[in-house]
Amino acid sequence: MKKQKITIALSGNPNSGKTTAFNALTGARQHIANYPGVTVEKKYGRLVHKGYDIDVVDLPGTYSLTAYSLEELVARDFLVNERPDVVVDIVDASNLDRNLYLALLFKEMGVPLVIALNMVDVAQIRGIEVDVDVLSTLLDVPVVPTVARANKGLDEVLDRAIEVALSERKWKPVIISYGADIDESLEKIEDVIKKRNGYDTKYPPRWLGLKCLEGDTQILDIMQADPDMSSEITEICSKTNKHIMRTLEEETEGIIADHRYGYIAGITKKAVKRKIQSRLNLSDRIDKILTNRMMGPLIMMVILYVIYEFTFTVSEDPVNRLEEVFALLKGSVSSFIPEGYLKSLIVSGVIDGVGSVLGFVPLIMFMFFSIAIMEDSGYMARVAYMLDRVLRWFGLHGNSVMALIISGGISGGCAVPGVMATRTLRDPKERIATLLVVPFMNCGAKLPIFAVLIAAFFTGNKARMMFIFTLLSWAFALFAAKMIRSTLLRGPKTPFVMELPPYRLPTLKGLLIHTWERTWQYVKKAGTIILGLSIILWAMMTFPRLPEQEIRSFDAERGRVRASFLAIPEVKSLIRDEKTLQALDTLLHEYQETVRRDGVHKDEGDDHPLKPVVRSILSLKENKKVGDKEGIEQRVALSYLILEKEMNAINGREQEAQLKATIAGRVGQKLEPLTRRIGFDYRTNIALVGGFAAKEVIVSTLGTAYSLGESAPEKSGFLSERLKKDPGWNPLTAFTLIIFIMLYVPCFVTLISIGRESSWGWAGFSMIFNLFSAYLVSLVVYQVGLSLGLGI
Amino acid sequence: MKKIIKMREMVDNQAGTIRRVSASGEMGRRIREMGLVANADIQIQGRAPLKDPVAIKLKDYVLTLRNNEADHILVEVDLPE
C-alpha cells in the first residue's frame, strides 16, 4: 500500500531563502507553536502534492548542528526523535561552500536528504555556475535547482522528496575521513558502542563517536546512562585529544571542522565553475556606502527618521478613522442599551478598553512593515554591525538592536514581539539583559498619553519633544542594561561572528507575513487579556458605590439650587415650576444634539413657548449678541447658565466623591503620599494603576478621572485642555509623568512574555526593577525641577 | 614576501589565507562553523564606525567578527614592499 502521508523537515542556513520557500510551499496554511519546553518557534504547514498529504515542518535556520545553541539542538532532536520522512535542505547556490557544511552534517547523520539548490539566479549573475548533476553525484543526494522567491523548482523538489520518502527507510550515514588518528579512534568508539546491546539505536554509532570527540554536551550526557561505556569512550576521546594537541597543536574539534570544509572544497571544485573571479558585487558596493565609517551612521539616522515619518504620516488617517468607528459603535450601543451598569460596563469598560488598543493597530502595523523591510532587505544586520561596539559598552549585543527597535526604538512598536525578537541572541545573559530593558522603549501604547501631555504643555515643539523622549528611552535602556550586566548578569561577551547577508529586494509576501505575525501578537492581547482587564478595571473604578446617604445629600443640594433659581421673579414668569424647568433641560439637550449632529438646527416651526429662552441660552453660550435690546429671555438665559454651572459643580463633586469611594480611588489615594513627591495626585495614580494592564488604558482612565462634572468630555483634545487648566498640572508634572510612564512596569502581556521567554522570577524582577527605576528617576527629575523653580 | 599576522592587524582591503584558528570552545566552534578554517582565503571588507567589529569577505559571503575574536585567527599575507 502506498504511504499517503509524508513529513518533510525544511532546513537550511539563515538567509538561504528557507523562509521564502516555506511561505511559497505552505502559503497561508501555516501554524506557529513552540517546540516543547523551549522558546524556539516551530512553524509547520500542510499541503497536498500529487495526492500525497504533506506536512512541512520549518526547522530553525542554523549553520550547524551542535549542542550549544538552542535552535541547533532543537533541529537535531527533531530529526532524531521525530524521524521525518525526508529532510529538504535549502542551500544558497551563490554561497555553496558554507551552505554545504550543514548538508554534510545531515549526510553524516544519514537522514534521507534532498537538496534544493536555491537562488541559482543570483549565483548566475555573480558568475557562479553550479553543475547540478556533478554535485548530485558527488554528494549522492538528489539536487534540484530552485528560485524560491519566484516559486521556481519547488514542485520538482516535492517530487524528489516524495521519491526519497517512499524509497528510503533506513538512515545511511556517509563516512568522511578525518585523518588517521581521528578515524582510528572513531572506529574504536564505534566498536565500544556496537558491543553494547542496549545502546540507543536512534543515533548512528559513528556519529555518536564524532560528537564525543567534539565534546558535545548533550550526547555525553546521554552516554552517561551507561557508565561503563561512557568511561571507556571518554578515555579514548581524551587520549585522542591529547595526541592531536601534541602533534597538530590544534583541538580535535578544529581538525574535524577543517576536514569537513576540505571535503566540501573537493566537491565544489568539481561542481562549481566561476566565470567571474570574485570581485566586488553589487551588495559589496552598496556596503561601501551604507556601512562606510563616516557616512554609514548618518545614513542610518536618516533611514530611521524616514521610517518614523512614514509610519506616523501614513497611519494618521487610518488611526483617526478607526477612532471614528469606535466612537460610532459607542454611540449606537449607547442608544440601544438602557442606562445602567450594563451600559456603563459595555461602553466605558469594553469598548473604551479594547478600542484604545485596537485603535493603534494601523500605526503598529506600519511600523512593523518598515521593520520587516529593514530585516528582509538585509539592512538590519548592518545596523547590528555598526552599533555592536556601542551596545557592547552596555553589555548588550549588536543583535539586541532589533529587539529594541521592534519594541519602539524608533517610536511606536510593541514590547511583546520585541521580547520575542530577543530569541536571536544566543547568550542567555545578553538575552535576559535585553529582555529586561526592552520595555523602556516608547511602544505604540505609550504614545497617546505622551501626545496628550505634549499637546497640553509643550506646544510648538511637538516633534522635537517626541524626539527627545525617544533619545531618553534609549539612554535609560542602555544605562539600565549596563547596570544589570555589571551586577546581576555579569559575564563574558559572546562571539559576534555573524553573517552580513547580501542585500535583497524583499518580497511583498514575505513582508506581509512578517508584518502580520507581529501585529497579530499585538491584536491578540486586545481580544483576550485586555478585554478581561478592562472589565476588572471598570469594576474597580465603579464599585463600591457611594453610600445612599451621601447620594441623597447631593440630591438635596441640587434641589436647593434649582428651587432658588425658580424663585427669581423674572424666571418665574417664564418657567413656572420644576416640571417646566425639566422640559427646558430636555429641549435644550435635544437642540444641542441636533446642532452637533447636523451642524445646524432647522426650525420646524413648532411653537414651543420655551423656544425663545432656548435660543437665547444657545446664543449666550456661543457669545453671540441677539439684538441690542436685553429682553427678558436673555436675562433668564443668563440666570440659567449660572444654574447650569452650579449644577455641574455639584455633579463634579458627587462624581469625585464617587471615584474616591471606589477601589481604584482608594488605591490612588493610598498612593498619594508617595506620588505627591513626584507631582501625581490620586487621579493620575488611578490611571497609572490602569496602565499596569496596558499602557493604552492610561489616556482613557485619566480622561474619565478628569471628565468629572464636564458636559462634553468626548471631544478630542478635551483631556489636553482640561489638564492645561488644572492648577495641579504644569510642564514639570507632565514631563515627570512622561518619564514615569516610559519606565514603569511593563504591561501585563509583556510581563507574561518575559516570563515565558526567561522565567517568572525574571518577570517579577522586571516589574519591581522598572517600578523602582521609574520612581527614582521621576523623583530626581521632579525634585531637581522644583528646586530650579520649574514647577510653576 | 609572506608573513603570518593576526587578523586584527590587517588593513582594509588586504587579502590573505587563514593558516590557523587558535580559538577553542564556543568561540572556536562558532568561528569554524561559519567557514573560517585553515586554508580559507579572506579579504578585509571594512570596519564598523568605531573600528570594531571587522567585516571580512570569505568566498562569496561577508562575515563580521569582533577584534578580540580576530585575534585568534592567524592569516598569511603578502608583506608590503
mmCIF file of C-alpha atoms in Angstrom, chain A residues 11-334:
data_model
loop_
_atom_site.group_PDB
_atom_site.id
_atom_site.type_symbol
_atom_site.label_atom_id
_atom_site.label_comp_id
_atom_site.label_asym_id
_atom_site.label_seq_id
_atom_site.Cartn_x
_atom_site.Cartn_y
_atom_site.Cartn_z
ATOM 1 C CA SER A 11 16.170 23.150 6.919
ATOM 2 C CA GLY A 12 18.927 25.466 5.821
ATOM 3 C CA ASN A 13 21.248 28.281 6.778
ATOM 4 C CA PRO A 14 19.819 31.621 7.809
ATOM 5 C CA ASN A 15 19.427 33.811 4.695
ATOM 6 C CA SER A 16 19.331 30.839 2.357
ATOM 7 C CA GLY A 17 15.747 31.604 1.393
ATOM 8 C CA LYS A 18 14.315 28.930 3.641
ATOM 9 C CA THR A 19 11.517 31.103 4.978
ATOM 10 C CA THR A 20 10.635 32.196 1.450
ATOM 11 C CA ALA A 21 10.492 28.573 0.364
ATOM 12 C CA PHE A 22 8.358 27.665 3.355
ATOM 13 C CA ASN A 23 5.954 30.507 2.601
ATOM 14 C CA ALA A 24 5.793 29.551 -1.063
ATOM 15 C CA LEU A 25 5.105 25.908 -0.204
ATOM 16 C CA THR A 26 2.530 26.336 2.500
ATOM 17 C CA GLY A 27 1.072 29.763 1.762
ATOM 18 C CA ALA A 28 -1.394 30.852 4.378
ATOM 19 C CA ARG A 29 -1.811 27.379 5.835
ATOM 20 C CA GLN A 30 0.833 27.964 8.478
ATOM 21 C CA HIS A 31 0.774 27.338 12.174
ATOM 22 C CA ILE A 32 3.193 28.544 14.767
ATOM 23 C CA ALA A 33 3.878 26.807 18.036
ATOM 24 C CA ASN A 34 6.845 26.318 20.277
ATOM 25 C CA TYR A 35 8.966 23.209 20.462
ATOM 26 C CA PRO A 36 8.029 21.518 23.733
ATOM 27 C CA GLY A 37 9.726 23.068 26.723
ATOM 28 C CA VAL A 38 11.758 25.649 24.854
ATOM 29 C CA THR A 39 11.078 29.041 23.342
ATOM 30 C CA VAL A 40 12.132 28.102 19.838
ATOM 31 C CA GLU A 41 9.390 28.707 17.339
ATOM 32 C CA LYS A 42 8.058 25.716 15.462
ATOM 33 C CA LYS A 43 6.376 26.582 12.211
ATOM 34 C CA TYR A 44 4.526 23.983 10.257
ATOM 35 C CA GLY A 45 2.108 23.825 7.408
ATOM 36 C CA ARG A 46 0.240 21.329 5.301
ATOM 37 C CA LEU A 47 -0.092 20.890 1.576
ATOM 38 C CA VAL A 48 -1.261 18.367 -0.942
ATOM 39 C CA HIS A 49 1.027 17.365 -3.793
ATOM 40 C CA LYS A 50 0.116 14.698 -6.337
ATOM 41 C CA GLY A 51 -2.296 13.035 -3.970
ATOM 42 C CA TYR A 52 0.061 12.999 -1.016
ATOM 43 C CA ASP A 53 -0.718 14.809 2.197
ATOM 44 C CA ILE A 54 2.484 16.549 3.113
ATOM 45 C CA ASP A 55 3.333 18.080 6.465
ATOM 46 C CA VAL A 56 6.125 20.627 6.207
ATOM 47 C CA VAL A 57 7.995 21.438 9.399
ATOM 48 C CA ASP A 58 10.187 24.520 9.233
ATOM 49 C CA LEU A 59 13.286 23.745 11.308
ATOM 50 C CA PRO A 60 15.133 26.740 12.780
ATOM 51 C CA GLY A 61 17.661 28.282 10.399
ATOM 52 C CA THR A 62 21.102 27.160 11.525
ATOM 53 C CA TYR A 63 24.666 26.936 10.309
ATOM 54 C CA SER A 64 25.457 23.793 12.183
ATOM 55 C CA LEU A 65 24.002 21.084 14.414
ATOM 56 C CA THR A 66 25.924 21.451 17.656
ATOM 57 C CA ALA A 67 24.513 21.256 21.159
ATOM 58 C CA TYR A 68 25.473 24.718 22.226
ATOM 59 C CA SER A 69 22.721 26.686 20.550
ATOM 60 C CA LEU A 70 19.106 26.026 21.377
ATOM 61 C CA GLU A 71 17.979 26.234 17.746
ATOM 62 C CA GLU A 72 20.525 23.701 16.558
ATOM 63 C CA LEU A 73 19.726 21.354 19.384
ATOM 64 C CA VAL A 74 16.022 21.605 18.663
ATOM 65 C CA ALA A 75 16.599 20.866 14.965
ATOM 66 C CA ARG A 76 18.802 17.891 15.787
ATOM 67 C CA ASP A 77 16.393 16.475 18.360
ATOM 68 C CA PHE A 78 13.529 16.814 15.922
ATOM 69 C CA LEU A 79 15.396 14.763 13.330
ATOM 70 C CA VAL A 80 16.434 12.098 15.797
ATOM 71 C CA ASN A 81 13.179 11.762 17.695
ATOM 72 C CA GLU A 82 10.516 12.568 15.123
ATOM 73 C CA ARG A 83 12.261 10.896 12.203
ATOM 74 C CA PRO A 84 10.772 12.997 9.379
ATOM 75 C CA ASP A 85 10.415 11.030 6.137
ATOM 76 C CA VAL A 86 12.771 13.361 4.338
ATOM 77 C CA VAL A 87 14.823 16.484 5.027
ATOM 78 C CA VAL A 88 14.836 19.204 2.380
ATOM 79 C CA ASP A 89 17.941 21.323 2.816
ATOM 80 C CA ILE A 90 17.687 24.759 1.229
ATOM 81 C CA VAL A 91 21.162 25.603 0.009
ATOM 82 C CA ASP A 92 22.208 29.019 -1.270
ATOM 83 C CA ALA A 93 23.835 28.381 -4.647
ATOM 84 C CA SER A 94 25.713 31.664 -4.556
ATOM 85 C CA ASN A 95 27.286 30.670 -1.281
ATOM 86 C CA LEU A 96 27.766 26.970 -1.707
ATOM 87 C CA ASP A 97 30.774 26.138 0.480
ATOM 88 C CA ARG A 98 29.338 27.381 3.724
ATOM 89 C CA ASN A 99 25.842 26.097 2.970
ATOM 90 C CA LEU A 100 27.060 22.602 2.186
ATOM 91 C CA TYR A 101 28.562 22.385 5.677
ATOM 92 C CA LEU A 102 25.093 21.834 7.110
ATOM 93 C CA ALA A 103 24.197 19.469 4.261
ATOM 94 C CA LEU A 104 27.281 17.433 5.108
ATOM 95 C CA LEU A 105 26.233 17.242 8.752
ATOM 96 C CA PHE A 106 22.902 15.821 7.612
ATOM 97 C CA LYS A 107 24.726 13.315 5.434
ATOM 98 C CA GLU A 108 26.833 12.283 8.404
ATOM 99 C CA MET A 109 23.698 11.675 10.446
ATOM 100 C CA GLY A 110 22.342 9.758 7.491
ATOM 101 C CA VAL A 111 18.915 11.367 7.220
ATOM 102 C CA PRO A 112 17.102 10.955 3.870
ATOM 103 C CA LEU A 113 18.016 14.181 2.136
ATOM 104 C CA VAL A 114 17.023 16.309 -0.849
ATOM 105 C CA ILE A 115 18.948 19.471 -1.636
ATOM 106 C CA ALA A 116 17.133 22.484 -3.055
ATOM 107 C CA LEU A 117 19.848 24.483 -4.743
ATOM 108 C CA ASN A 118 18.259 27.857 -4.166
ATOM 109 C CA MET A 119 18.894 31.268 -5.685
ATOM 110 C CA VAL A 120 20.531 29.897 -8.796
ATOM 111 C CA ASP A 121 19.549 33.155 -10.488
ATOM 112 C CA VAL A 122 21.620 35.220 -8.051
ATOM 113 C CA ALA A 123 24.535 32.822 -8.451
ATOM 114 C CA GLN A 124 24.350 33.169 -12.208
ATOM 115 C CA ILE A 125 24.507 36.950 -12.006
ATOM 116 C CA ARG A 126 27.593 36.615 -9.869
ATOM 117 C CA GLY A 127 29.136 34.328 -12.456
ATOM 118 C CA ILE A 128 28.819 31.169 -10.389
ATOM 119 C CA GLU A 129 27.768 28.139 -12.429
ATOM 120 C CA VAL A 130 26.847 25.014 -10.465
ATOM 121 C CA ASP A 131 26.794 21.676 -12.282
ATOM 122 C CA VAL A 132 23.757 20.099 -10.662
ATOM 123 C CA ASP A 133 24.449 16.573 -11.916
ATOM 124 C CA VAL A 134 28.049 16.558 -10.731
ATOM 125 C CA LEU A 135 27.032 17.947 -7.359
ATOM 126 C CA SER A 136 24.272 15.374 -7.055
ATOM 127 C CA THR A 137 26.617 12.503 -7.916
ATOM 128 C CA LEU A 138 29.392 13.616 -5.608
ATOM 129 C CA LEU A 139 27.072 14.138 -2.676
ATOM 130 C CA ASP A 140 24.886 11.167 -3.579
ATOM 131 C CA VAL A 141 21.807 13.272 -2.972
ATOM 132 C CA PRO A 142 19.081 14.493 -5.337
ATOM 133 C CA VAL A 143 19.748 18.159 -6.114
ATOM 134 C CA VAL A 144 17.059 20.429 -7.572
ATOM 135 C CA PRO A 145 17.825 23.979 -8.732
ATOM 136 C CA THR A 146 15.246 26.441 -7.435
ATOM 137 C CA VAL A 147 14.370 30.093 -7.172
ATOM 138 C CA ALA A 148 12.087 30.083 -4.163
ATOM 139 C CA ARG A 149 11.101 33.738 -4.391
ATOM 140 C CA ALA A 150 9.806 33.163 -7.914
ATOM 141 C CA ASN A 151 8.299 29.816 -6.910
ATOM 142 C CA LYS A 152 10.522 28.017 -9.443
ATOM 143 C CA GLY A 153 11.594 24.428 -8.993
ATOM 144 C CA LEU A 154 9.678 23.826 -5.781
ATOM 145 C CA ASP A 155 7.309 21.353 -7.410
ATOM 146 C CA GLU A 156 10.240 19.260 -8.518
ATOM 147 C CA VAL A 157 11.670 19.430 -5.006
ATOM 148 C CA LEU A 158 8.409 17.955 -3.753
ATOM 149 C CA ASP A 159 8.565 15.238 -6.441
ATOM 150 C CA ARG A 160 12.081 14.245 -5.391
ATOM 151 C CA ALA A 161 11.179 14.480 -1.710
ATOM 152 C CA ILE A 162 8.272 12.091 -2.211
ATOM 153 C CA GLU A 163 10.505 9.647 -4.109
ATOM 154 C CA VAL A 164 13.100 9.698 -1.355
ATOM 155 C CA ALA A 165 10.478 9.443 1.366
ATOM 156 C CA LEU A 166 8.930 6.396 -0.271
ATOM 157 C CA SER A 167 12.162 4.587 -1.021
ATOM 158 C CA GLU A 168 14.438 5.066 1.958
ATOM 159 C CA ARG A 169 13.530 3.550 5.226
ATOM 160 C CA LYS A 170 16.888 3.478 6.900
ATOM 161 C CA TRP A 171 19.339 6.215 7.684
ATOM 162 C CA LYS A 172 22.546 5.785 5.720
ATOM 163 C CA PRO A 173 25.339 7.826 7.269
ATOM 164 C CA VAL A 174 28.140 8.844 4.927
ATOM 165 C CA ILE A 175 31.686 8.266 6.098
ATOM 166 C CA ILE A 176 34.169 11.090 5.901
ATOM 167 C CA SER A 177 37.819 10.617 6.709
ATOM 168 C CA TYR A 178 39.254 12.861 9.390
ATOM 169 C CA GLY A 179 42.824 11.692 9.139
ATOM 170 C CA ALA A 180 44.392 8.541 10.550
ATOM 171 C CA ASP A 181 44.308 9.497 14.240
ATOM 172 C CA ILE A 182 40.698 10.541 14.414
ATOM 173 C CA ASP A 183 39.491 7.759 12.094
ATOM 174 C CA GLU A 184 41.156 5.207 14.298
ATOM 175 C CA SER A 185 39.561 6.428 17.496
ATOM 176 C CA LEU A 186 36.211 6.750 15.738
ATOM 177 C CA GLU A 187 36.378 3.063 14.859
ATOM 178 C CA LYS A 188 37.296 2.202 18.419
ATOM 179 C CA ILE A 189 34.365 4.158 19.808
ATOM 180 C CA GLU A 190 32.059 2.554 17.251
ATOM 181 C CA ASP A 191 33.168 -0.890 18.409
ATOM 182 C CA VAL A 192 32.580 0.002 22.036
ATOM 183 C CA ILE A 193 29.091 1.209 21.251
ATOM 184 C CA LYS A 194 28.148 -1.695 18.999
ATOM 185 C CA LYS A 195 29.247 -4.227 21.602
ATOM 186 C CA ARG A 196 26.586 -2.940 23.924
ATOM 187 C CA ASN A 197 23.241 -4.384 23.110
ATOM 188 C CA GLY A 198 21.275 -1.694 24.807
ATOM 189 C CA TYR A 199 22.733 1.319 23.010
ATOM 190 C CA ASP A 200 20.306 3.859 21.649
ATOM 191 C CA THR A 201 19.719 2.880 18.033
ATOM 192 C CA LYS A 202 18.265 6.288 17.332
ATOM 193 C CA TYR A 203 21.798 7.553 16.776
ATOM 194 C CA PRO A 204 24.265 6.172 14.235
ATOM 195 C CA PRO A 205 27.312 4.913 16.207
ATOM 196 C CA ARG A 206 29.962 6.704 14.180
ATOM 197 C CA TRP A 207 28.063 9.932 14.536
ATOM 198 C CA LEU A 208 27.956 9.405 18.298
ATOM 199 C CA GLY A 209 31.715 8.912 18.192
ATOM 200 C CA LEU A 210 32.177 12.189 16.338
ATOM 201 C CA LYS A 211 30.012 14.016 18.841
ATOM 202 C CA CYS A 212 32.025 12.550 21.714
ATOM 203 C CA LEU A 213 35.277 13.720 20.129
ATOM 204 C CA GLU A 214 33.758 17.133 19.574
ATOM 205 C CA GLY A 215 32.823 17.259 23.244
ATOM 206 C CA ASP A 216 29.087 17.570 22.549
ATOM 207 C CA THR A 217 27.482 18.081 25.946
ATOM 208 C CA GLN A 218 24.086 16.592 25.102
ATOM 209 C CA ILE A 219 25.492 13.371 23.659
ATOM 210 C CA LEU A 220 27.968 12.988 26.516
ATOM 211 C CA ASP A 221 25.042 13.285 28.916
ATOM 212 C CA ILE A 222 23.092 10.630 27.045
ATOM 213 C CA MET A 223 26.109 8.317 27.173
ATOM 214 C CA GLN A 224 26.160 8.678 30.948
ATOM 215 C CA ALA A 225 23.197 6.308 31.029
ATOM 216 C CA ASP A 226 25.723 3.509 30.586
ATOM 217 C CA PRO A 227 28.591 4.487 32.908
ATOM 218 C CA ASP A 228 30.985 1.711 31.792
ATOM 219 C CA MET A 229 30.609 2.545 28.127
ATOM 220 C CA SER A 230 30.794 6.226 28.898
ATOM 221 C CA SER A 231 34.066 5.985 30.790
ATOM 222 C CA GLU A 232 35.574 3.758 28.105
ATOM 223 C CA ILE A 233 34.670 6.290 25.413
ATOM 224 C CA THR A 234 35.787 9.279 27.469
ATOM 225 C CA GLU A 235 39.163 7.653 27.829
ATOM 226 C CA ILE A 236 39.541 7.124 24.083
ATOM 227 C CA CYS A 237 38.493 10.717 23.481
ATOM 228 C CA SER A 238 40.875 12.311 25.949
ATOM 229 C CA LYS A 239 43.744 10.188 24.600
ATOM 230 C CA THR A 240 42.979 11.316 21.073
ATOM 231 C CA ASN A 241 42.621 14.924 22.112
ATOM 232 C CA LYS A 242 45.978 14.898 23.849
ATOM 233 C CA HIS A 243 47.639 13.237 20.906
ATOM 234 C CA ILE A 244 46.182 15.701 18.416
ATOM 235 C CA MET A 245 47.105 18.638 20.607
ATOM 236 C CA ARG A 246 50.675 17.374 20.796
ATOM 237 C CA THR A 247 51.150 16.592 17.137
ATOM 238 C CA LEU A 248 48.970 19.164 15.390
ATOM 239 C CA GLU A 249 48.721 21.820 18.107
ATOM 240 C CA GLU A 250 45.002 22.018 17.469
ATOM 241 C CA GLU A 251 41.858 20.881 19.184
ATOM 242 C CA THR A 252 40.194 17.808 17.782
ATOM 243 C CA GLU A 253 37.078 19.830 17.130
ATOM 244 C CA GLY A 254 39.043 22.229 14.934
ATOM 245 C CA ILE A 255 40.587 19.400 12.962
ATOM 246 C CA ILE A 256 37.174 17.862 12.352
ATOM 247 C CA ALA A 257 35.791 21.162 11.055
ATOM 248 C CA ASP A 258 38.852 21.637 8.837
ATOM 249 C CA HIS A 259 38.330 18.225 7.284
ATOM 250 C CA ARG A 260 34.680 18.844 6.624
ATOM 251 C CA TYR A 261 35.467 22.069 4.838
ATOM 252 C CA GLY A 262 38.218 20.274 2.957
ATOM 253 C CA TYR A 263 35.749 17.614 1.861
ATOM 254 C CA ILE A 264 33.338 20.292 0.682
ATOM 255 C CA ALA A 265 36.085 22.199 -1.126
ATOM 256 C CA GLY A 266 36.858 18.983 -3.018
ATOM 257 C CA ILE A 267 33.244 18.756 -4.160
ATOM 258 C CA THR A 268 32.757 22.389 -5.093
ATOM 259 C CA LYS A 269 35.999 22.411 -7.024
ATOM 260 C CA LYS A 270 34.457 19.900 -9.403
ATOM 261 C CA ALA A 271 30.877 21.087 -9.372
ATOM 262 C CA VAL A 272 31.283 24.855 -9.435
ATOM 263 C CA LYS A 273 32.646 26.970 -12.250
ATOM 264 C CA ARG A 274 33.388 30.614 -11.761
ATOM 265 C CA LYS A 275 33.117 32.743 -14.826
ATOM 266 C CA ILE A 276 33.981 35.889 -12.974
ATOM 267 C CA GLN A 277 36.614 35.794 -10.287
ATOM 268 C CA SER A 278 35.022 37.035 -7.125
ATOM 269 C CA ARG A 279 35.172 40.762 -7.214
ATOM 270 C CA LEU A 280 33.040 43.405 -5.640
ATOM 271 C CA ASN A 281 29.450 42.535 -6.382
ATOM 272 C CA LEU A 282 26.538 44.912 -6.123
ATOM 273 C CA SER A 283 25.919 44.081 -2.490
ATOM 274 C CA ASP A 284 29.537 44.843 -1.590
ATOM 275 C CA ARG A 285 29.367 48.119 -3.415
ATOM 276 C CA ILE A 286 26.219 49.115 -1.551
ATOM 277 C CA ASP A 287 28.000 48.245 1.672
ATOM 278 C CA LYS A 288 30.880 50.518 0.779
ATOM 279 C CA ILE A 289 28.408 53.365 1.164
ATOM 280 C CA LEU A 290 25.871 52.145 3.723
ATOM 281 C CA THR A 291 28.420 50.889 6.230
ATOM 282 C CA ASN A 292 31.038 53.493 5.464
ATOM 283 C CA ARG A 293 32.706 54.603 8.647
ATOM 284 C CA MET A 294 31.686 58.241 8.186
ATOM 285 C CA MET A 295 28.530 58.085 6.110
ATOM 286 C CA GLY A 296 27.103 54.830 7.488
ATOM 287 C CA PRO A 297 25.856 56.194 10.820
ATOM 288 C CA LEU A 298 24.493 59.318 9.134
ATOM 289 C CA ILE A 299 22.594 57.290 6.569
ATOM 290 C CA MET A 300 21.303 55.055 9.338
ATOM 291 C CA MET A 301 19.933 58.097 11.180
ATOM 292 C CA VAL A 302 18.241 59.297 8.012
ATOM 293 C CA ILE A 303 16.697 55.886 7.361
ATOM 294 C CA LEU A 304 15.380 55.614 10.904
ATOM 295 C CA TYR A 305 13.968 59.128 10.639
ATOM 296 C CA VAL A 306 12.276 58.340 7.338
ATOM 297 C CA ILE A 307 10.697 55.239 8.878
ATOM 298 C CA TYR A 308 9.464 57.347 11.769
ATOM 299 C CA GLU A 309 7.959 59.953 9.435
ATOM 300 C CA PHE A 310 6.487 57.335 7.122
ATOM 301 C CA THR A 311 4.850 55.379 9.917
ATOM 302 C CA PHE A 312 3.268 58.355 11.557
ATOM 303 C CA THR A 313 2.161 60.120 8.387
ATOM 304 C CA VAL A 314 0.687 57.086 6.709
ATOM 305 C CA SER A 315 -1.020 55.758 9.805
ATOM 306 C CA GLU A 316 -2.575 59.048 10.866
ATOM 307 C CA ASP A 317 -5.593 58.721 8.635
ATOM 308 C CA PRO A 318 -6.445 55.062 9.387
ATOM 309 C CA VAL A 319 -5.960 55.657 13.127
ATOM 310 C CA ASN A 320 -8.414 58.554 13.011
ATOM 311 C CA ARG A 321 -10.876 56.524 11.028
ATOM 312 C CA LEU A 322 -10.668 53.614 13.414
ATOM 313 C CA GLU A 323 -11.304 56.024 16.263
ATOM 314 C CA GLU A 324 -14.381 57.246 14.436
ATOM 315 C CA VAL A 325 -15.571 53.692 14.012
ATOM 316 C CA PHE A 326 -15.256 53.071 17.730
ATOM 317 C CA ALA A 327 -16.999 56.359 18.507
ATOM 318 C CA LEU A 328 -19.796 55.331 16.171
ATOM 319 C CA LEU A 329 -20.017 51.915 17.779
ATOM 320 C CA LYS A 330 -20.124 53.542 21.169
ATOM 321 C CA GLY A 331 -22.884 55.880 20.037
ATOM 322 C CA SER A 332 -25.076 53.169 18.583
ATOM 323 C CA VAL A 333 -24.534 50.804 21.501
ATOM 324 C CA SER A 334 -25.363 53.636 23.899
#
